[in-house]
């Protein structure tokens, strides 16, 4: 937790907040070991960040005086389209995209996405939100990525993806004899990454029709959050 | 497990192997659901990879006919020097560096590395080896990275690092007003990444004397395995 992230409910007035939940309070007391009078980095969810001075502190609550005057760091110019990964990958993925500054993630159905994945409790909005906040706290950002669920591949890719990809550089990662993913691009990118085992040929065809060009990532098969992180390091 | 990785002890002769441990056997039976006659990708630890054909299969063992004739994927031209991260980061880090193709990791002491971190059971050679093998199985590689422990900062950086860095591009990641990390380099790199909270000024000075140039990574604070992955994506 490199940033104390404050939600509407924490605010007493626009310059004071009170933290009462055990997770953040324990972190302040046991990891950061703050004392009354200390200052720490804090931010308002979806808004500015800056300093919080500890006014009072107990095992039940911390009261803070806030000076929030700095914008959060810029986001990447990216729309990330991922075939829904298996549930046990989701919590790390959400943390990573929030930490890296991905503004928008679209989780997409695909023939190789198992139906049961959509029932995961990790897709519930409170679970998603929790992981995104952990990523923001890690990276010092206040603005959570938007998560969009598109369970049906064809209507999304045919009807909505062309407008989303728009004038951006549209890239589709797929193993095979394709050009390598470009490096250090300027401007917006729409990046689509397939499921374990890859997109079907029919899916590649529809994604290409929607304006994406197919690129490959080398011989190594990476976990989804590792592949995403390496690609963002390469692209931006 | 995208590659069945076979150790010396698994081999019956140079073209046949037997898998009896529960982890790999369960994966073959329950995740990959292989049957007698199926072929799957396999490799010999530290050596060639190729195909394994299932000769027999039971709850106790799988017997395999091997055709190992392909080299593992090339490693990155990199020596990675990391201030020892806190223990709960190590298992992910080891998996990631093995999957990404890092050939050599040096875990270094630093003033901000807590002494207790060195006692972690995750640094024990069997624990390290387990995580490295998981990373190799994920990425389809057979050659584990070398892990070197250097608990004393000063003698390592003064006496041994200059020869390790040699003619490579030496980079030292540190937050502050430094040039951004270069992109898409050709040739070998020695990359040093500091502990949570960063290197001390004295440590930066010694690392620079050893031939590394200081670069920064932007405003976001990333977990060590995320920072490493993004940097490797950017550099190679």
PDB file of N, CA, C and O in Angstrom, chain B residues 39-111:
ATOM      1  N   UNK B  39       0.165 -37.867 -27.737  1.00  0.00           N
ATOM      2  CA  UNK B  39       1.478 -37.220 -27.686  1.00  0.00           C
ATOM      3  C   UNK B  39       1.362 -35.879 -26.975  1.00  0.00           C
ATOM      4  O   UNK B  39       0.351 -35.185 -27.122  1.00  0.00           O
ATOM      5  N   UNK B  40       2.375 -35.543 -26.211  1.00  0.00           N
ATOM      6  CA  UNK B  40       2.392 -34.225 -25.577  1.00  0.00           C
ATOM      7  C   UNK B  40       3.804 -33.674 -25.614  1.00  0.00           C
ATOM      8  O   UNK B  40       4.760 -34.423 -25.861  1.00  0.00           O
ATOM      9  N   UNK B  41       3.920 -32.370 -25.367  1.00  0.00           N
ATOM     10  CA  UNK B  41       5.246 -31.755 -25.415  1.00  0.00           C
ATOM     11  C   UNK B  41       5.992 -32.075 -24.129  1.00  0.00           C
ATOM     12  O   UNK B  41       5.441 -31.994 -23.024  1.00  0.00           O
ATOM     13  N   UNK B  42       7.263 -32.450 -24.285  1.00  0.00           N
ATOM     14  CA  UNK B  42       8.076 -32.822 -23.128  1.00  0.00           C
ATOM     15  C   UNK B  42       9.502 -32.346 -23.353  1.00  0.00           C
ATOM     16  O   UNK B  42       9.899 -32.011 -24.484  1.00  0.00           O
ATOM     17  N   UNK B  43      10.247 -32.272 -22.271  1.00  0.00           N
ATOM     18  CA  UNK B  43      11.641 -31.866 -22.383  1.00  0.00           C
ATOM     19  C   UNK B  43      12.460 -32.478 -21.266  1.00  0.00           C
ATOM     20  O   UNK B  43      11.909 -32.896 -20.243  1.00  0.00           O
ATOM     21  N   UNK B  44      13.771 -32.561 -21.481  1.00  0.00           N
ATOM     22  CA  UNK B  44      14.681 -33.086 -20.459  1.00  0.00           C
ATOM     23  C   UNK B  44      15.342 -31.896 -19.781  1.00  0.00           C
ATOM     24  O   UNK B  44      15.892 -31.024 -20.456  1.00  0.00           O
ATOM     25  N   UNK B  45      15.281 -31.873 -18.470  1.00  0.00           N
ATOM     26  CA  UNK B  45      15.813 -30.747 -17.705  1.00  0.00           C
ATOM     27  C   UNK B  45      17.244 -30.437 -18.144  1.00  0.00           C
ATOM     28  O   UNK B  45      18.107 -31.312 -18.135  1.00  0.00           O
ATOM     29  N   UNK B  46      17.457 -29.213 -18.575  1.00  0.00           N
ATOM     30  CA  UNK B  46      18.785 -28.784 -18.989  1.00  0.00           C
ATOM     31  C   UNK B  46      19.178 -29.221 -20.383  1.00  0.00           C
ATOM     32  O   UNK B  46      20.302 -28.967 -20.818  1.00  0.00           O
ATOM     33  N   UNK B  47      18.264 -29.868 -21.117  1.00  0.00           N
ATOM     34  CA  UNK B  47      18.654 -30.439 -22.415  1.00  0.00           C
ATOM     35  C   UNK B  47      17.548 -30.235 -23.456  1.00  0.00           C
ATOM     36  O   UNK B  47      16.826 -29.239 -23.409  1.00  0.00           O
ATOM     37  N   UNK B  48      17.409 -31.165 -24.382  1.00  0.00           N
ATOM     38  CA  UNK B  48      16.501 -30.996 -25.520  1.00  0.00           C
ATOM     39  C   UNK B  48      15.035 -31.177 -25.144  1.00  0.00           C
ATOM     40  O   UNK B  48      14.704 -31.770 -24.123  1.00  0.00           O
ATOM     41  N   UNK B  49      14.153 -30.713 -26.032  1.00  0.00           N
ATOM     42  CA  UNK B  49      12.728 -30.922 -25.856  1.00  0.00           C
ATOM     43  C   UNK B  49      12.134 -31.500 -27.143  1.00  0.00           C
ATOM     44  O   UNK B  49      12.785 -31.549 -28.175  1.00  0.00           O
ATOM     45  N   UNK B  50      10.875 -31.951 -27.049  1.00  0.00           N
ATOM     46  CA  UNK B  50      10.223 -32.553 -28.204  1.00  0.00           C
ATOM     47  C   UNK B  50       8.907 -33.166 -27.784  1.00  0.00           C
ATOM     48  O   UNK B  50       8.130 -32.528 -27.080  1.00  0.00           O
ATOM     49  N   UNK B  51       8.674 -34.420 -28.212  1.00  0.00           N
ATOM     50  CA  UNK B  51       7.387 -35.064 -27.965  1.00  0.00           C
ATOM     51  C   UNK B  51       7.540 -36.263 -27.037  1.00  0.00           C
ATOM     52  O   UNK B  51       8.563 -36.949 -27.053  1.00  0.00           O
ATOM     53  N   UNK B  52       6.479 -36.506 -26.251  1.00  0.00           N
ATOM     54  CA  UNK B  52       6.383 -37.725 -25.446  1.00  0.00           C
ATOM     55  C   UNK B  52       5.085 -38.417 -25.829  1.00  0.00           C
ATOM     56  O   UNK B  52       4.024 -37.795 -25.828  1.00  0.00           O
ATOM     57  N   UNK B  53       5.187 -39.689 -26.177  1.00  0.00           N
ATOM     58  CA  UNK B  53       3.996 -40.477 -26.499  1.00  0.00           C
ATOM     59  C   UNK B  53       3.681 -41.354 -25.285  1.00  0.00           C
ATOM     60  O   UNK B  53       4.575 -41.987 -24.708  1.00  0.00           O
ATOM     61  N   UNK B  54       2.398 -41.363 -24.888  1.00  0.00           N
ATOM     62  CA  UNK B  54       2.008 -42.104 -23.690  1.00  0.00           C
ATOM     63  C   UNK B  54       1.917 -43.591 -24.020  1.00  0.00           C
ATOM     64  O   UNK B  54       1.080 -44.012 -24.825  1.00  0.00           O
ATOM     65  N   UNK B  55       2.803 -44.398 -23.396  1.00  0.00           N
ATOM     66  CA  UNK B  55       2.832 -45.852 -23.618  1.00  0.00           C
ATOM     67  C   UNK B  55       1.876 -46.571 -22.684  1.00  0.00           C
ATOM     68  O   UNK B  55       1.216 -47.532 -23.069  1.00  0.00           O
ATOM     69  N   UNK B  56       1.845 -46.130 -21.427  1.00  0.00           N
ATOM     70  CA  UNK B  56       0.914 -46.726 -20.464  1.00  0.00           C
ATOM     71  C   UNK B  56       0.594 -45.674 -19.412  1.00  0.00           C
ATOM     72  O   UNK B  56       1.343 -44.697 -19.237  1.00  0.00           O
ATOM     73  N   UNK B  57      -0.521 -45.869 -18.754  1.00  0.00           N
ATOM     74  CA  UNK B  57      -1.021 -44.822 -17.868  1.00  0.00           C
ATOM     75  C   UNK B  57      -1.850 -45.472 -16.770  1.00  0.00           C
ATOM     76  O   UNK B  57      -2.740 -46.278 -17.049  1.00  0.00           O
ATOM     77  N   UNK B  58      -1.565 -45.140 -15.517  1.00  0.00           N
ATOM     78  CA  UNK B  58      -2.390 -45.609 -14.405  1.00  0.00           C
ATOM     79  C   UNK B  58      -2.394 -44.500 -13.352  1.00  0.00           C
ATOM     80  O   UNK B  58      -1.785 -43.446 -13.556  1.00  0.00           O
ATOM     81  N   UNK B  59      -3.063 -44.756 -12.235  1.00  0.00           N
ATOM     82  CA  UNK B  59      -3.056 -43.753 -11.165  1.00  0.00           C
ATOM     83  C   UNK B  59      -1.696 -43.684 -10.485  1.00  0.00           C
ATOM     84  O   UNK B  59      -1.422 -42.764  -9.728  1.00  0.00           O
ATOM     85  N   UNK B  60      -0.857 -44.684 -10.718  1.00  0.00           N
ATOM     86  CA  UNK B  60       0.456 -44.724 -10.066  1.00  0.00           C
ATOM     87  C   UNK B  60       1.577 -44.190 -10.950  1.00  0.00           C
ATOM     88  O   UNK B  60       2.554 -43.651 -10.456  1.00  0.00           O
ATOM     89  N   UNK B  61       1.426 -44.340 -12.267  1.00  0.00           N
ATOM     90  CA  UNK B  61       2.527 -43.917 -13.125  1.00  0.00           C
ATOM     91  C   UNK B  61       2.107 -43.760 -14.587  1.00  0.00           C
ATOM     92  O   UNK B  61       1.107 -44.315 -15.042  1.00  0.00           O
ATOM     93  N   UNK B  62       2.906 -42.968 -15.292  1.00  0.00           N
ATOM     94  CA  UNK B  62       2.757 -42.849 -16.745  1.00  0.00           C
ATOM     95  C   UNK B  62       4.096 -43.238 -17.361  1.00  0.00           C
ATOM     96  O   UNK B  62       5.146 -42.812 -16.875  1.00  0.00           O
ATOM     97  N   UNK B  63       4.048 -44.048 -18.403  1.00  0.00           N
ATOM     98  CA  UNK B  63       5.283 -44.396 -19.097  1.00  0.00           C
ATOM     99  C   UNK B  63       5.247 -43.754 -20.479  1.00  0.00           C
ATOM    100  O   UNK B  63       4.221 -43.779 -21.171  1.00  0.00           O
ATOM    101  N   UNK B  64       6.375 -43.185 -20.872  1.00  0.00           N
ATOM    102  CA  UNK B  64       6.420 -42.325 -22.049  1.00  0.00           C
ATOM    103  C   UNK B  64       7.554 -42.710 -22.976  1.00  0.00           C
ATOM    104  O   UNK B  64       8.661 -43.036 -22.523  1.00  0.00           O
ATOM    105  N   UNK B  65       7.265 -42.636 -24.277  1.00  0.00           N
ATOM    106  CA  UNK B  65       8.269 -42.822 -25.333  1.00  0.00           C
ATOM    107  C   UNK B  65       8.666 -41.424 -25.814  1.00  0.00           C
ATOM    108  O   UNK B  65       7.805 -40.645 -26.225  1.00  0.00           O
ATOM    109  N   UNK B  66       9.965 -41.140 -25.794  1.00  0.00           N
ATOM    110  CA  UNK B  66      10.403 -39.759 -26.046  1.00  0.00           C
ATOM    111  C   UNK B  66      11.085 -39.579 -27.389  1.00  0.00           C
ATOM    112  O   UNK B  66      11.871 -40.431 -27.815  1.00  0.00           O
ATOM    113  N   UNK B  67      10.783 -38.440 -28.024  1.00  0.00           N
ATOM    114  CA  UNK B  67      11.540 -37.983 -29.189  1.00  0.00           C
ATOM    115  C   UNK B  67      11.959 -36.547 -28.889  1.00  0.00           C
ATOM    116  O   UNK B  67      11.201 -35.598 -29.123  1.00  0.00           O
ATOM    117  N   UNK B  68      13.135 -36.404 -28.326  1.00  0.00           N
ATOM    118  CA  UNK B  68      13.609 -35.078 -27.902  1.00  0.00           C
ATOM    119  C   UNK B  68      14.682 -34.619 -28.870  1.00  0.00           C
ATOM    120  O   UNK B  68      15.806 -35.123 -28.843  1.00  0.00           O
ATOM    121  N   UNK B  69      14.326 -33.692 -29.755  1.00  0.00           N
ATOM    122  CA  UNK B  69      15.250 -33.315 -30.830  1.00  0.00           C
ATOM    123  C   UNK B  69      15.291 -31.815 -31.090  1.00  0.00           C
ATOM    124  O   UNK B  69      15.885 -31.368 -32.063  1.00  0.00           O
ATOM    125  N   UNK B  70      14.634 -31.034 -30.212  1.00  0.00           N
ATOM    126  CA  UNK B  70      14.627 -29.587 -30.450  1.00  0.00           C
ATOM    127  C   UNK B  70      15.331 -28.864 -29.299  1.00  0.00           C
ATOM    128  O   UNK B  70      15.144 -29.220 -28.137  1.00  0.00           O
ATOM    129  N   UNK B  71      16.088 -27.807 -29.635  1.00  0.00           N
ATOM    130  CA  UNK B  71      16.737 -27.045 -28.566  1.00  0.00           C
ATOM    131  C   UNK B  71      15.694 -26.221 -27.802  1.00  0.00           C
ATOM    132  O   UNK B  71      14.662 -25.836 -28.371  1.00  0.00           O
ATOM    133  N   UNK B  72      15.923 -25.930 -26.530  1.00  0.00           N
ATOM    134  CA  UNK B  72      15.020 -25.016 -25.807  1.00  0.00           C
ATOM    135  C   UNK B  72      15.132 -23.606 -26.393  1.00  0.00           C
ATOM    136  O   UNK B  72      16.094 -23.311 -27.114  1.00  0.00           O
ATOM    137  N   UNK B  73      14.158 -22.742 -26.146  1.00  0.00           N
ATOM    138  CA  UNK B  73      14.221 -21.377 -26.705  1.00  0.00           C
ATOM    139  C   UNK B  73      15.422 -20.621 -26.133  1.00  0.00           C
ATOM    140  O   UNK B  73      15.862 -20.915 -25.022  1.00  0.00           O
ATOM    141  N   UNK B  74      15.954 -19.660 -26.902  1.00  0.00           N
ATOM    142  CA  UNK B  74      17.126 -18.928 -26.425  1.00  0.00           C
ATOM    143  C   UNK B  74      16.802 -18.105 -25.174  1.00  0.00           C
ATOM    144  O   UNK B  74      15.668 -17.681 -24.981  1.00  0.00           O
ATOM    145  N   UNK B  75      17.822 -17.904 -24.346  1.00  0.00           N
ATOM    146  CA  UNK B  75      17.677 -17.044 -23.174  1.00  0.00           C
ATOM    147  C   UNK B  75      17.895 -15.583 -23.565  1.00  0.00           C
ATOM    148  O   UNK B  75      18.481 -15.287 -24.618  1.00  0.00           O
ATOM    149  N   UNK B  76      17.451 -14.683 -22.706  1.00  0.00           N
ATOM    150  CA  UNK B  76      17.753 -13.265 -22.890  1.00  0.00           C
ATOM    151  C   UNK B  76      19.223 -13.014 -22.553  1.00  0.00           C
ATOM    152  O   UNK B  76      19.780 -13.668 -21.674  1.00  0.00           O
ATOM    153  N   UNK B  77      19.865 -12.046 -23.240  1.00  0.00           N
ATOM    154  CA  UNK B  77      21.272 -11.725 -22.924  1.00  0.00           C
ATOM    155  C   UNK B  77      21.333 -10.804 -21.704  1.00  0.00           C
ATOM    156  O   UNK B  77      21.633  -9.618 -21.817  1.00  0.00           O
ATOM    157  N   UNK B  78      21.057 -11.364 -20.536  1.00  0.00           N
ATOM    158  CA  UNK B  78      20.787 -10.524 -19.357  1.00  0.00           C
ATOM    159  C   UNK B  78      21.364 -11.128 -18.093  1.00  0.00           C
ATOM    160  O   UNK B  78      21.247 -12.328 -17.856  1.00  0.00           O
ATOM    161  N   UNK B  79      21.975 -10.285 -17.260  1.00  0.00           N
ATOM    162  CA  UNK B  79      22.200 -10.635 -15.854  1.00  0.00           C
ATOM    163  C   UNK B  79      21.333  -9.697 -15.036  1.00  0.00           C
ATOM    164  O   UNK B  79      21.447  -8.468 -15.151  1.00  0.00           O
ATOM    165  N   UNK B  80      20.449 -10.274 -14.224  1.00  0.00           N
ATOM    166  CA  UNK B  80      19.509  -9.488 -13.429  1.00  0.00           C
ATOM    167  C   UNK B  80      19.998  -9.464 -11.991  1.00  0.00           C
ATOM    168  O   UNK B  80      20.212 -10.518 -11.383  1.00  0.00           O
ATOM    169  N   UNK B  81      20.205  -8.257 -11.474  1.00  0.00           N
ATOM    170  CA  UNK B  81      20.653  -8.093 -10.077  1.00  0.00           C
ATOM    171  C   UNK B  81      19.504  -7.455  -9.310  1.00  0.00           C
ATOM    172  O   UNK B  81      19.103  -6.327  -9.605  1.00  0.00           O
ATOM    173  N   UNK B  82      18.958  -8.185  -8.344  1.00  0.00           N
ATOM    174  CA  UNK B  82      17.812  -7.667  -7.589  1.00  0.00           C
ATOM    175  C   UNK B  82      18.149  -7.592  -6.119  1.00  0.00           C
ATOM    176  O   UNK B  82      18.635  -8.573  -5.539  1.00  0.00           O
ATOM    177  N   UNK B  83      17.872  -6.454  -5.503  1.00  0.00           N
ATOM    178  CA  UNK B  83      17.873  -6.430  -4.042  1.00  0.00           C
ATOM    179  C   UNK B  83      16.855  -7.472  -3.590  1.00  0.00           C
ATOM    180  O   UNK B  83      15.747  -7.542  -4.141  1.00  0.00           O
ATOM    181  N   UNK B  84      17.217  -8.294  -2.613  1.00  0.00           N
ATOM    182  CA  UNK B  84      16.344  -9.407  -2.221  1.00  0.00           C
ATOM    183  C   UNK B  84      14.946  -8.892  -1.864  1.00  0.00           C
ATOM    184  O   UNK B  84      14.795  -8.115  -0.934  1.00  0.00           O
ATOM    185  N   UNK B  85      13.922  -9.332  -2.612  1.00  0.00           N
ATOM    186  CA  UNK B  85      12.560  -8.899  -2.280  1.00  0.00           C
ATOM    187  C   UNK B  85      12.049  -9.618  -1.031  1.00  0.00           C
ATOM    188  O   UNK B  85      12.628 -10.612  -0.597  1.00  0.00           O
ATOM    189  N   UNK B  86      10.934  -9.102  -0.476  1.00  0.00           N
ATOM    190  CA  UNK B  86      10.371  -9.784   0.693  1.00  0.00           C
ATOM    191  C   UNK B  86       9.893 -11.180   0.279  1.00  0.00           C
ATOM    192  O   UNK B  86       9.502 -11.402  -0.865  1.00  0.00           O
ATOM    193  N   UNK B  87       9.953 -12.136   1.237  1.00  0.00           N
ATOM    194  CA  UNK B  87       9.735 -13.552   0.902  1.00  0.00           C
ATOM    195  C   UNK B  87       8.458 -13.820   0.111  1.00  0.00           C
ATOM    196  O   UNK B  87       8.469 -14.636  -0.812  1.00  0.00           O
ATOM    197  N   UNK B  88       7.365 -13.130   0.432  1.00  0.00           N
ATOM    198  CA  UNK B  88       6.108 -13.457  -0.253  1.00  0.00           C
ATOM    199  C   UNK B  88       6.127 -13.076  -1.739  1.00  0.00           C
ATOM    200  O   UNK B  88       5.224 -13.463  -2.479  1.00  0.00           O
ATOM    201  N   UNK B  89       7.151 -12.323  -2.184  1.00  0.00           N
ATOM    202  CA  UNK B  89       7.278 -12.014  -3.606  1.00  0.00           C
ATOM    203  C   UNK B  89       8.113 -13.059  -4.347  1.00  0.00           C
ATOM    204  O   UNK B  89       8.096 -13.104  -5.576  1.00  0.00           O
ATOM    205  N   UNK B  90       8.863 -13.877  -3.607  1.00  0.00           N
ATOM    206  CA  UNK B  90       9.897 -14.685  -4.259  1.00  0.00           C
ATOM    207  C   UNK B  90       9.344 -15.767  -5.181  1.00  0.00           C
ATOM    208  O   UNK B  90       9.895 -16.017  -6.244  1.00  0.00           O
ATOM    209  N   UNK B  91       8.266 -16.430  -4.767  1.00  0.00           N
ATOM    210  CA  UNK B  91       7.821 -17.560  -5.587  1.00  0.00           C
ATOM    211  C   UNK B  91       7.347 -17.085  -6.957  1.00  0.00           C
ATOM    212  O   UNK B  91       7.662 -17.683  -7.980  1.00  0.00           O
ATOM    213  N   UNK B  92       6.618 -15.953  -6.987  1.00  0.00           N
ATOM    214  CA  UNK B  92       6.172 -15.405  -8.273  1.00  0.00           C
ATOM    215  C   UNK B  92       7.373 -14.927  -9.096  1.00  0.00           C
ATOM    216  O   UNK B  92       7.430 -15.119 -10.303  1.00  0.00           O
ATOM    217  N   UNK B  93       8.313 -14.290  -8.401  1.00  0.00           N
ATOM    218  CA  UNK B  93       9.492 -13.783  -9.101  1.00  0.00           C
ATOM    219  C   UNK B  93      10.263 -14.916  -9.775  1.00  0.00           C
ATOM    220  O   UNK B  93      10.649 -14.810 -10.945  1.00  0.00           O
ATOM    221  N   UNK B  94      10.489 -16.005  -9.048  1.00  0.00           N
ATOM    222  CA  UNK B  94      11.241 -17.129  -9.624  1.00  0.00           C
ATOM    223  C   UNK B  94      10.503 -17.711 -10.834  1.00  0.00           C
ATOM    224  O   UNK B  94      11.115 -18.043 -11.849  1.00  0.00           O
ATOM    225  N   UNK B  95       9.191 -17.842 -10.719  1.00  0.00           N
ATOM    226  CA  UNK B  95       8.420 -18.354 -11.866  1.00  0.00           C
ATOM    227  C   UNK B  95       8.556 -17.425 -13.071  1.00  0.00           C
ATOM    228  O   UNK B  95       8.746 -17.878 -14.200  1.00  0.00           O
ATOM    229  N   UNK B  96       8.448 -16.119 -12.799  1.00  0.00           N
ATOM    230  CA  UNK B  96       8.478 -15.154 -13.903  1.00  0.00           C
ATOM    231  C   UNK B  96       9.838 -15.136 -14.593  1.00  0.00           C
ATOM    232  O   UNK B  96       9.904 -15.146 -15.829  1.00  0.00           O
ATOM    233  N   UNK B  97      10.920 -15.127 -13.824  1.00  0.00           N
ATOM    234  CA  UNK B  97      12.229 -15.048 -14.498  1.00  0.00           C
ATOM    235  C   UNK B  97      12.509 -16.326 -15.285  1.00  0.00           C
ATOM    236  O   UNK B  97      13.104 -16.277 -16.353  1.00  0.00           O
ATOM    237  N   UNK B  98      12.062 -17.478 -14.761  1.00  0.00           N
ATOM    238  CA  UNK B  98      12.250 -18.719 -15.531  1.00  0.00           C
ATOM    239  C   UNK B  98      11.414 -18.674 -16.806  1.00  0.00           C
ATOM    240  O   UNK B  98      11.887 -19.038 -17.882  1.00  0.00           O
ATOM    241  N   UNK B  99      10.170 -18.205 -16.697  1.00  0.00           N
ATOM    242  CA  UNK B  99       9.286 -18.168 -17.868  1.00  0.00           C
ATOM    243  C   UNK B  99       9.781 -17.173 -18.918  1.00  0.00           C
ATOM    244  O   UNK B  99       9.679 -17.425 -20.118  1.00  0.00           O
ATOM    245  N   UNK B 100      10.322 -16.057 -18.480  1.00  0.00           N
ATOM    246  CA  UNK B 100      10.746 -15.007 -19.416  1.00  0.00           C
ATOM    247  C   UNK B 100      12.101 -15.314 -20.058  1.00  0.00           C
ATOM    248  O   UNK B 100      12.499 -14.617 -20.986  1.00  0.00           O
ATOM    249  N   UNK B 101      12.834 -16.280 -19.549  1.00  0.00           N
ATOM    250  CA  UNK B 101      14.115 -16.616 -20.152  1.00  0.00           C
ATOM    251  C   UNK B 101      15.300 -15.840 -19.600  1.00  0.00           C
ATOM    252  O   UNK B 101      16.279 -15.601 -20.314  1.00  0.00           O
ATOM    253  N   UNK B 102      15.220 -15.459 -18.325  1.00  0.00           N
ATOM    254  CA  UNK B 102      16.377 -14.815 -17.676  1.00  0.00           C
ATOM    255  C   UNK B 102      17.378 -15.919 -17.319  1.00  0.00           C
ATOM    256  O   UNK B 102      17.025 -16.866 -16.626  1.00  0.00           O
ATOM    257  N   UNK B 103      18.627 -15.822 -17.788  1.00  0.00           N
ATOM    258  CA  UNK B 103      19.566 -16.920 -17.518  1.00  0.00           C
ATOM    259  C   UNK B 103      20.233 -16.852 -16.142  1.00  0.00           C
ATOM    260  O   UNK B 103      20.685 -17.872 -15.634  1.00  0.00           O
ATOM    261  N   UNK B 104      20.283 -15.654 -15.536  1.00  0.00           N
ATOM    262  CA  UNK B 104      21.052 -15.515 -14.297  1.00  0.00           C
ATOM    263  C   UNK B 104      20.461 -14.412 -13.444  1.00  0.00           C
ATOM    264  O   UNK B 104      20.283 -13.284 -13.898  1.00  0.00           O
ATOM    265  N   UNK B 105      20.158 -14.773 -12.195  1.00  0.00           N
ATOM    266  CA  UNK B 105      19.603 -13.818 -11.222  1.00  0.00           C
ATOM    267  C   UNK B 105      20.537 -13.765 -10.024  1.00  0.00           C
ATOM    268  O   UNK B 105      20.866 -14.804  -9.438  1.00  0.00           O
ATOM    269  N   UNK B 106      20.936 -12.547  -9.672  1.00  0.00           N
ATOM    270  CA  UNK B 106      21.753 -12.357  -8.472  1.00  0.00           C
ATOM    271  C   UNK B 106      20.896 -11.628  -7.439  1.00  0.00           C
ATOM    272  O   UNK B 106      20.384 -10.532  -7.707  1.00  0.00           O
ATOM    273  N   UNK B 107      20.682 -12.254  -6.281  1.00  0.00           N
ATOM    274  CA  UNK B 107      19.902 -11.643  -5.208  1.00  0.00           C
ATOM    275  C   UNK B 107      20.873 -10.989  -4.240  1.00  0.00           C
ATOM    276  O   UNK B 107      21.733 -11.647  -3.659  1.00  0.00           O
ATOM    277  N   UNK B 108      20.712  -9.691  -4.093  1.00  0.00           N
ATOM    278  CA  UNK B 108      21.733  -8.867  -3.436  1.00  0.00           C
ATOM    279  C   UNK B 108      21.203  -8.259  -2.144  1.00  0.00           C
ATOM    280  O   UNK B 108      20.036  -7.863  -2.068  1.00  0.00           O
ATOM    281  N   UNK B 109      22.067  -8.165  -1.138  1.00  0.00           N
ATOM    282  CA  UNK B 109      21.744  -7.420   0.067  1.00  0.00           C
ATOM    283  C   UNK B 109      21.741  -5.925  -0.215  1.00  0.00           C
ATOM    284  O   UNK B 109      22.331  -5.465  -1.194  1.00  0.00           O
ATOM    285  N   UNK B 110      21.068  -5.173   0.629  1.00  0.00           N
ATOM    286  CA  UNK B 110      20.996  -3.715   0.507  1.00  0.00           C
ATOM    287  C   UNK B 110      20.538  -3.224   1.879  1.00  0.00           C
ATOM    288  O   UNK B 110      19.927  -3.979   2.650  1.00  0.00           O
ATOM    289  N   UNK B 111      20.822  -1.974   2.184  1.00  0.00           N
ATOM    290  CA  UNK B 111      20.451  -1.458   3.506  1.00  0.00           C
ATOM    291  C   UNK B 111      18.949  -1.627   3.767  1.00  0.00           C
ATOM    292  O   UNK B 111      18.530  -1.833   4.904  1.00  0.00           O
TER     293      UNK B 111
END
